[in-house]
PDB file of C-alpha atoms and ligand atoms in Angstrom:
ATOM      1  CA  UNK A   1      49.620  65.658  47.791  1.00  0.00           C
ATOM      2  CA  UNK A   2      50.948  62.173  48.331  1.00  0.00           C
ATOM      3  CA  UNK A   3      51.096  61.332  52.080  1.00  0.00           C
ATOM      4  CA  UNK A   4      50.704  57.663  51.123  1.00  0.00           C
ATOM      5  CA  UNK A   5      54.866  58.363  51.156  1.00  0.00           C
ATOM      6  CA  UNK A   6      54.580  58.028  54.650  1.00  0.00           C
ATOM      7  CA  UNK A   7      55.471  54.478  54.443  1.00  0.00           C
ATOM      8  CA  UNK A   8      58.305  53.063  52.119  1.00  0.00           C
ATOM      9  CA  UNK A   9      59.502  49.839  52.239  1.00  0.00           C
ATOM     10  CA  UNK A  10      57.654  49.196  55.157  1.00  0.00           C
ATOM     11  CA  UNK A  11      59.234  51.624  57.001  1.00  0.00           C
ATOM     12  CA  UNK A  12      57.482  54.967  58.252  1.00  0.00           C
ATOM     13  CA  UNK A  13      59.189  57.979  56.815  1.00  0.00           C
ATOM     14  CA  UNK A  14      58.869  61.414  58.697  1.00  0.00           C
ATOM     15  CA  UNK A  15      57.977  63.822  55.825  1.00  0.00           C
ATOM     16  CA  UNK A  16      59.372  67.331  56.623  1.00  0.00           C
ATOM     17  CA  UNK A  17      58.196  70.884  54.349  1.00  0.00           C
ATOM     18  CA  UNK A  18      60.934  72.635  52.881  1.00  0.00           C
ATOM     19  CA  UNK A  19      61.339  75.540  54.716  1.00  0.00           C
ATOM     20  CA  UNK A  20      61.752  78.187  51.762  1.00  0.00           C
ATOM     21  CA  UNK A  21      59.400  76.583  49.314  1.00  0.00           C
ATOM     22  CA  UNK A  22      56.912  73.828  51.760  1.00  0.00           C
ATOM     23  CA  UNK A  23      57.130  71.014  49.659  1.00  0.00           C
ATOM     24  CA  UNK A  24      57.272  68.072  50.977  1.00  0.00           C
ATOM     25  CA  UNK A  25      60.897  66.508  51.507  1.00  0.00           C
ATOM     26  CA  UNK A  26      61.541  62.742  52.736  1.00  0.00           C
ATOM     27  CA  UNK A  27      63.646  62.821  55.637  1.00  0.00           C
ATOM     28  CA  UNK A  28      65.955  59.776  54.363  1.00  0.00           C
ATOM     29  CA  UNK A  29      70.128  59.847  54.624  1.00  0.00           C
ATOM     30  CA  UNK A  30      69.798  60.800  50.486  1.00  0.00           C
ATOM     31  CA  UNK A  31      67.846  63.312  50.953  1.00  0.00           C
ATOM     32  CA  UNK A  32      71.206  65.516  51.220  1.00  0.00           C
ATOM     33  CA  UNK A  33      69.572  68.892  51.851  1.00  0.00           C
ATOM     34  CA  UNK A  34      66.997  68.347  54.082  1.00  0.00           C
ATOM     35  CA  UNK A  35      64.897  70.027  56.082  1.00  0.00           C
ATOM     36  CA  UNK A  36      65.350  71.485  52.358  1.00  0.00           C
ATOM     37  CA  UNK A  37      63.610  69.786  49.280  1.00  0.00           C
ATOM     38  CA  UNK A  38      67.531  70.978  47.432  1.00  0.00           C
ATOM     39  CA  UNK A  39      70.554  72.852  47.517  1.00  0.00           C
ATOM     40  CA  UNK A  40      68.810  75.898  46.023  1.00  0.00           C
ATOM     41  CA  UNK A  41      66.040  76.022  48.857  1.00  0.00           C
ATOM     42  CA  UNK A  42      69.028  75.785  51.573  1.00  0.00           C
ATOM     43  CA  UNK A  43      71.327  78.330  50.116  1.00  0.00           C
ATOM     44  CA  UNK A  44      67.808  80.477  49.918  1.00  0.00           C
ATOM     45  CA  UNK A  45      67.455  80.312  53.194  1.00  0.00           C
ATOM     46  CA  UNK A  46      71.307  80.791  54.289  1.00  0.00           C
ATOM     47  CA  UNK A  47      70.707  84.113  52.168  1.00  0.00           C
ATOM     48  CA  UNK A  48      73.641  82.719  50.011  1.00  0.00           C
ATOM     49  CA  UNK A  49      71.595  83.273  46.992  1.00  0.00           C
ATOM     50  CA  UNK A  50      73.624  86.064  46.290  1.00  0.00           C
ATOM     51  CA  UNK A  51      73.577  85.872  42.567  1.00  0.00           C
ATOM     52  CA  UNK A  52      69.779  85.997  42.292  1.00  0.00           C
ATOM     53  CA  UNK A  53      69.920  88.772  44.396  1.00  0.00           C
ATOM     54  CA  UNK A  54      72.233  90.996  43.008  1.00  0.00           C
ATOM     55  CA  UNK A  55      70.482  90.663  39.926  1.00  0.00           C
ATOM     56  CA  UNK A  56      67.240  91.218  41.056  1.00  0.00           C
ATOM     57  CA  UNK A  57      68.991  94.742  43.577  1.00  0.00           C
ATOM     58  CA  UNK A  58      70.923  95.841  40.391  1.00  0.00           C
ATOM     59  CA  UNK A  59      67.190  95.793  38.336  1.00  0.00           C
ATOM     60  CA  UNK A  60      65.126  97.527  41.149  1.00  0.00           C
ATOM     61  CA  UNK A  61      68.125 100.107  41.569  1.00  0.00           C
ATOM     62  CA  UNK A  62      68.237 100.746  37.607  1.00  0.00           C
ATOM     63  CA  UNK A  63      64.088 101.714  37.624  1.00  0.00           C
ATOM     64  CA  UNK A  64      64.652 103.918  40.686  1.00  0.00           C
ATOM     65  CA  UNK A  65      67.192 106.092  39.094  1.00  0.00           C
ATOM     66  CA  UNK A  66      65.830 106.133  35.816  1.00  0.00           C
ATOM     67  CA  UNK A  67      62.515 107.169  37.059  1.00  0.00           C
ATOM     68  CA  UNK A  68      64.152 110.093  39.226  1.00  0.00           C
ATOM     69  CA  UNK A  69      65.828 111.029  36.359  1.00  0.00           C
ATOM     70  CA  UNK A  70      62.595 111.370  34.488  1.00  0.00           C
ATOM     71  CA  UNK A  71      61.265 113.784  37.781  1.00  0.00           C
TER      72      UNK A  71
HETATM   73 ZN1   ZN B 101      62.240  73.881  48.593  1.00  0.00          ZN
END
């Protein structure tokens, strides 16, 4: 883990963990999604991940009805 970061350009920069995946995020104007290390992280934790989701519902739902088929 690089806390050395700390310091850039003589300046002291706060570093923040991502709150969905704790990595460490610089908390600097470019960092555009922080307290999020990126866009994915954020919508993650707006539950706006909906695609992932719905993908991941639709599988679980598929292996519960085909193994109550199979009872
Ligand atoms: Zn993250």
């Amino acid at each position: 883990m690089a806390k050395d970061l700390c310091v850039i350009k003589g300046k002291c920069v706060t570093i923040v963990n991502c709150p969905t995946c704790e990595k460490e995020v610089k908390w600097l104007p470019e960092s555009l999604y922080r307290p999020f290390c990126s866009k994915r992280c954020q919508l993650i934790d707006l539950g706006e991940w909906t695609d992932e989701k719905k993908v991941i519902a639709g599988s679980e739902d598929d292996l519960m009805s085909s193994e109550w088929e199979q009872i």
